[in-house]
Structure formats: structure tokens, C-alpha cells
Amino acid sequence: MEGGLVERRGENVVNKVVRKRKIKRKGKKSLPICVVLQELYICCRNVFRGRPSGCPPSPYDVQAVCRILDSMKLEDLGLSSDLQLSNPGCSVNGKPRVLSTTIYKSHEFSLVLFFLPQSAVIPLHNHPQMTVFSKLLQGTMHIKSYDWVDCADMKESKKPSKLRLAKLIADGDFTAPCSPSVLYPTSGGNIHCFTAITPCMVLDVLGPPYSKEDGRDGSYYRDFPYNPISDGEVVKVEEGESYGWLEEIEMPEESQMDGIEYLGPQIIETA
């Protein structure tokens, strides 16, 4: 997720340009460079530089990024726990809007902050050919995620179906501070949705970022309870695992986010 699932004209969009507005802060002092944030930038630059889309980092590189993310705190980004996350009345279908801001972006990776007011939702969506690190900085969030199942029974079926089988990877509540999560192009819960139980702040590292031009245009889904019979045909699955049927849908209204200006410590780009 990155302020929506598509990048266009240099702005964060969810198949449309989002509105920009500032988060309310106390005072307007200039923030110094954060050592941890700069270290994260350098590590991600080295990990994702020249890496082909769809090729995940090595376990060693994944560990290096996670180590830095695990040490990050709100203060490293110029944030505080009493930050106002939304304006009253700013909602979609009764749910408050999610706010997003891009700290850094290149063709190889991006660093994005998400602010979810209580009960805000980021609908079920995927991350094509991407590796994504997520660090919950504040709050309690319910995360539900899936990975596609390579099902021979479905491939051999001659009946067209809008439903595709997916394995349930996660379906539970997570509370900060907790370890960073990592999803990969074909594993780790590449298709996920977030629901804020309490106000939440999340830092994402996306490598590479969404890009429609490069074939990384995201999609949204609706999930249904698993039934072993699809279109009248029996589908065999692994015992002891949980599954669901996913259907691709149009962009949900609640996926629209408000883009905001990043006012935290700056990153110094290095060669």
C-alpha cells in the first residue's frame, strides 16, 4: 500500500489524485536529520538497487531492513502519540479516511507513512511483484492477509470463475510495539487489509513502489468463506490450513486516502 495503489504525476493516488492537507502540529520548528531514518534509507538503497521487479531480497538483506525498522520510534519521524489523525466529519461510508505521506520515493523503493484513525480501513489489496516491510509504530490493528493458491484443479477446470482460491496467512490483532512484518511477491500475505482498532501509525517500505507503467498496478478484492466446491467442482486443499475465495472488484470508496505533506526529518540522498 502506498497512499493508494497507483503512482501518477508524482502524487499518491488511489486511481485518482488524492487531496493534500497538513497534519496539525505544535509549533513549526525545523527538524534535524534522524540517524535511524538515514540508516534505513541507506540500507534500502543498497538492498533494492538494481534488483529486478518481483525478485525478493536475500534473507540477510531482509534481516538488515527489519533490524532497523524494529528500532524505529515515532520520535524518529518527528511524530508524537497525541498527533491528530483526522478531521471530524471527514469519512467515507461512515469510516474515517486514512492519511498517507511519502517520506522518500525512487524507482527502486519508497518509504511511506500511514495514519489510520480508529475504525479506519485499508481494504483488501495486493502488491504485485513487490516486497513490502511494515512497521506498526502505534496502536492496535487487525490484519487479514492471503496468498494465492496454485491450484491444479482450478487450472484444469473448463468453467470460467470470478473466484480464485487463496490461503489465509494472518487474521488477528497486532499491537505496537511489535516486530516488522514482511510480505513477498508470492508469499508472506501479499494480499492484505488493515482495520484500525485504535488510532494507528504504520511505516511501509515498498520495493519497488506501485507503478502502472511497469506492470505493478494494484488490485482490490472481496473475500468469501471457503467452500471446497467451486462452480459445482470439488477443489482439493491442504488439510490443517485455512482458505478463502477472493474476487477482484473495482476500487472501493473507502480506499480513497488523503495525502499530506511530510514535515518530519529529511533524508539526505547519497550515491
Coordinates of C-alpha atoms in Angstrom, one line a residue:
M1 CA 0.0 0.0 0.0
E2 CA 1.3 3.4 -0.8
G3 CA -1.2 6.2 -0.3
G4 CA -3.3 4.1 -2.7
L5 CA -2.2 1.5 -5.2
V6 CA -1.0 3.5 -8.2
E7 CA 1.5 6.3 -8.7
R8 CA 0.7 9.0 -11.2
R9 CA 2.0 12.5 -12.0
G10 CA 4.3 12.3 -8.9
E11 CA 1.4 12.2 -6.4
N12 CA 0.0 9.5 -4.2
V13 CA -3.3 8.3 -5.8
V14 CA -5.8 5.6 -5.5
N15 CA -6.7 5.5 -9.2
K16 CA -7.3 9.3 -8.7
V17 CA -5.2 12.1 -7.3
V18 CA -5.7 12.4 -3.6
R19 CA -6.2 15.7 -1.8
K20 CA -3.3 17.1 0.1
R21 CA -3.6 18.7 3.5
K22 CA -1.4 19.2 6.5
I23 CA -1.4 17.4 9.8
K24 CA -1.8 19.7 12.8
R25 CA 1.5 20.0 14.7
K26 CA 2.5 22.0 17.7
G27 CA 5.0 24.6 16.6
K28 CA 6.9 24.9 13.3
K29 CA 10.5 24.2 14.2
S30 CA 13.0 22.7 11.8
L31 CA 13.6 19.1 12.5
P32 CA 17.2 17.7 12.3
I33 CA 18.3 14.7 10.3
C34 CA 17.4 11.4 12.1
V35 CA 20.2 8.9 12.2
V36 CA 17.9 5.9 12.2
L37 CA 15.8 7.2 9.3
Q38 CA 19.0 7.9 7.3
E39 CA 20.3 4.5 8.1
L40 CA 17.0 3.0 6.9
Y41 CA 17.3 4.9 3.6
I42 CA 20.9 3.7 3.0
C43 CA 20.1 0.1 3.8
C44 CA 17.1 0.1 1.5
R45 CA 19.1 1.8 -1.2
N46 CA 21.7 -0.9 -1.1
V47 CA 19.1 -3.7 -0.8
F48 CA 16.9 -2.6 -3.7
R49 CA 19.5 -1.0 -6.0
G50 CA 19.4 -2.8 -9.4
R51 CA 17.0 -5.5 -8.1
P52 CA 14.6 -6.8 -10.8
S53 CA 10.9 -6.3 -10.1
G54 CA 9.5 -9.5 -8.5
C55 CA 12.8 -10.6 -7.1
P56 CA 12.7 -10.5 -3.3
P57 CA 15.8 -9.6 -1.2
S58 CA 18.0 -12.3 0.3
P59 CA 17.3 -13.4 3.9
Y60 CA 20.3 -11.5 5.0
D61 CA 19.0 -8.2 3.4
V62 CA 15.5 -8.8 4.8
Q63 CA 17.0 -9.1 8.3
A64 CA 19.0 -5.9 7.8
V65 CA 15.9 -3.9 7.0
C66 CA 13.9 -5.5 9.7
R67 CA 16.6 -4.7 12.3
I68 CA 16.4 -1.0 11.6
L69 CA 12.6 -0.9 11.4
D70 CA 12.4 -2.8 14.7
S71 CA 14.4 0.0 16.4
M72 CA 12.3 2.9 15.0
K73 CA 10.0 5.0 17.1
L74 CA 7.5 7.8 16.5
E75 CA 10.1 10.4 17.6
D76 CA 12.4 9.3 14.8
L77 CA 9.9 10.6 12.3
G78 CA 9.1 13.8 14.2
L79 CA 5.8 12.3 15.5
S80 CA 4.1 12.0 18.8
S81 CA 1.3 9.8 20.2
D82 CA -1.0 12.8 20.6
L83 CA -0.9 13.7 16.9
Q84 CA -4.4 14.5 15.5
L85 CA -5.0 11.9 12.7
S86 CA -8.2 13.2 11.1
N87 CA -10.7 16.0 10.9
P88 CA -14.2 15.4 12.3
G89 CA -16.7 14.6 9.5
C90 CA -14.0 13.5 7.1
S91 CA -15.2 10.0 6.3
V92 CA -16.3 7.6 3.6
N93 CA -19.2 5.2 4.1
G94 CA -19.1 6.0 7.8
K95 CA -15.4 5.2 8.1
P96 CA -12.7 7.9 8.7
R97 CA -10.3 8.5 5.9
V98 CA -6.8 7.1 6.1
L99 CA -4.0 9.7 5.7
S100 CA -0.7 9.0 3.9
T101 CA 2.6 10.8 3.4
T102 CA 5.6 9.8 1.3
I103 CA 8.9 10.3 3.1
Y104 CA 11.1 9.2 0.2
K105 CA 10.4 7.7 -3.2
S106 CA 12.6 6.4 -6.1
H107 CA 12.0 3.9 -8.9
E108 CA 13.5 1.2 -6.7
F109 CA 11.8 1.8 -3.3
S110 CA 9.7 4.2 -1.3
L111 CA 9.1 5.0 2.4
V112 CA 5.5 5.8 3.2
L113 CA 3.7 6.6 6.5
F114 CA 0.0 5.8 7.0
F115 CA -2.2 7.3 9.7
L116 CA -5.3 5.4 10.5
P117 CA -7.9 6.9 12.8
Q118 CA -9.8 4.5 15.0
S119 CA -12.1 2.1 12.8
A120 CA -10.4 3.3 9.6
V121 CA -9.9 0.6 7.0
I122 CA -7.5 -0.1 4.1
P123 CA -9.4 -2.6 2.0
L124 CA -8.1 -5.9 0.8
H125 CA -5.4 -5.3 -1.9
N126 CA -2.3 -6.8 -3.4
H127 CA 1.3 -5.9 -4.0
P128 CA 2.3 -7.2 -7.5
Q129 CA 6.0 -8.1 -7.9
M130 CA 6.7 -6.2 -4.7
T131 CA 8.4 -6.9 -1.3
V132 CA 6.9 -4.8 1.5
F133 CA 8.1 -4.2 5.0
S134 CA 5.5 -2.8 7.5
K135 CA 6.3 -1.5 10.9
L136 CA 3.4 -0.7 13.3
L137 CA 4.6 2.4 15.2
Q138 CA 1.5 3.0 17.3
G139 CA -1.9 1.4 18.1
T140 CA -3.7 -1.9 17.7
M141 CA -4.6 -3.1 14.2
H142 CA -6.4 -6.1 12.8
I143 CA -4.6 -7.6 9.8
K144 CA -6.0 -10.1 7.5
S145 CA -3.8 -11.5 4.7
Y146 CA -3.8 -14.1 1.9
D147 CA -1.5 -15.7 -0.6
W148 CA -2.7 -17.2 -3.9
V149 CA -3.0 -21.0 -4.1
D150 CA -1.6 -22.6 -7.2
C151 CA -4.5 -25.0 -7.6
A152 CA -4.3 -27.6 -10.4
D153 CA -8.0 -28.4 -10.0
M154 CA -8.9 -24.8 -10.9
K155 CA -6.5 -24.7 -13.8
E156 CA -7.9 -27.9 -15.3
S157 CA -11.4 -26.7 -15.0
K158 CA -13.1 -25.6 -18.2
K159 CA -15.6 -23.5 -16.3
P160 CA -14.7 -19.8 -16.0
S161 CA -14.8 -18.4 -12.5
K162 CA -14.5 -15.0 -10.9
L163 CA -13.4 -16.5 -7.7
R164 CA -9.8 -17.5 -7.0
L165 CA -8.6 -19.7 -4.1
A166 CA -6.2 -18.1 -1.6
K167 CA -4.6 -19.4 1.6
L168 CA -5.3 -17.4 4.8
I169 CA -1.9 -16.3 6.2
A170 CA -2.9 -13.9 9.0
D171 CA -6.2 -12.9 10.7
G172 CA -5.6 -11.3 14.0
D173 CA -4.8 -8.2 16.1
F174 CA -1.3 -6.7 16.4
T175 CA -0.3 -4.1 18.9
A176 CA 2.7 -1.8 18.8
P177 CA 5.5 -2.3 19.7
C178 CA 5.7 -5.4 17.6
S179 CA 8.2 -6.9 15.1
P180 CA 8.0 -5.7 11.4
S181 CA 6.1 -7.8 9.0
V182 CA 7.4 -8.7 5.5
L183 CA 5.4 -9.8 2.5
Y184 CA 6.9 -11.1 -0.7
P185 CA 5.7 -11.2 -4.3
T186 CA 4.2 -14.7 -3.9
S187 CA 4.2 -15.3 -0.1
G188 CA 4.0 -13.8 3.3
G189 CA 0.5 -12.5 2.9
N190 CA 0.9 -10.4 -0.3
I191 CA -2.9 -9.6 -0.3
H192 CA -3.9 -7.9 2.9
C193 CA -6.3 -5.5 4.6
F194 CA -5.9 -3.3 7.7
T195 CA -8.5 -2.2 10.2
A196 CA -7.5 0.2 13.0
I197 CA -8.8 -1.0 16.4
T198 CA -7.3 2.1 17.9
P199 CA -5.6 5.1 16.1
C200 CA -2.6 3.6 14.3
M201 CA 0.6 4.8 12.6
V202 CA 2.3 2.5 10.1
L203 CA 5.6 2.9 8.3
D204 CA 5.9 0.9 5.0
V205 CA 9.0 0.2 2.9
L206 CA 7.9 -0.8 -0.6
G207 CA 10.4 -2.3 -3.0
P208 CA 9.7 -1.4 -5.7
P209 CA 6.8 1.0 -5.4
Y210 CA 3.5 0.7 -7.2
S211 CA 3.8 1.7 -10.9
K212 CA 1.1 1.1 -13.5
E213 CA 3.6 1.8 -16.3
D214 CA 5.9 -1.0 -15.0
G215 CA 3.1 -3.6 -14.5
R216 CA 2.7 -3.0 -10.8
D217 CA -0.8 -1.7 -10.8
G218 CA -2.6 -2.9 -7.6
S219 CA -6.0 -4.6 -7.4
Y220 CA -8.7 -4.8 -4.8
Y221 CA -10.6 -7.9 -3.7
R222 CA -13.6 -9.1 -1.8
D223 CA -13.2 -12.4 0.2
F224 CA -15.7 -15.1 0.8
P225 CA -15.7 -18.1 3.3
Y226 CA -14.0 -21.2 1.9
N227 CA -16.2 -23.9 0.4
P228 CA -14.5 -26.9 -1.2
I229 CA -17.0 -26.8 -4.1
S230 CA -16.5 -24.0 -6.7
D231 CA -18.9 -23.8 -9.6
G232 CA -20.0 -27.3 -8.8
E233 CA -16.5 -28.8 -8.9
V234 CA -14.6 -30.1 -5.9
V235 CA -11.3 -28.3 -5.1
K236 CA -8.7 -30.1 -3.1
V237 CA -6.7 -28.2 -0.5
E238 CA -4.1 -28.9 2.2
E239 CA -5.5 -30.2 5.5
G240 CA -5.0 -28.0 8.6
E241 CA -4.8 -24.8 6.6
S242 CA -7.5 -22.0 6.3
Y243 CA -8.6 -20.7 2.9
G244 CA -10.9 -18.2 1.3
W245 CA -12.3 -17.3 -2.1
L246 CA -11.2 -13.9 -3.5
E247 CA -13.0 -11.9 -6.1
E248 CA -11.4 -8.9 -7.8
I249 CA -13.5 -5.8 -7.5
E250 CA -13.5 -2.1 -8.5
M251 CA -11.7 0.3 -6.2
P252 CA -13.8 0.7 -3.0
E253 CA -14.7 4.2 -2.0
E254 CA -13.1 3.6 1.4
S255 CA -9.7 3.1 -0.3
Q256 CA -9.5 6.8 -1.0
M257 CA -6.8 8.4 1.1
D258 CA -5.9 12.0 2.0
G259 CA -2.3 12.8 1.0
I260 CA -0.5 15.1 3.4
E261 CA 2.8 16.9 3.4
Y262 CA 5.7 15.2 5.2
L263 CA 7.1 17.6 7.8
G264 CA 9.5 15.2 9.6
P265 CA 13.3 14.7 9.5
Q266 CA 14.6 14.8 5.9
I267 CA 16.7 12.2 4.1
I268 CA 19.9 13.1 2.5
E269 CA 20.3 11.2 -0.8
T270 CA 23.7 9.7 -1.2
A271 CA 25.3 7.8 -4.1

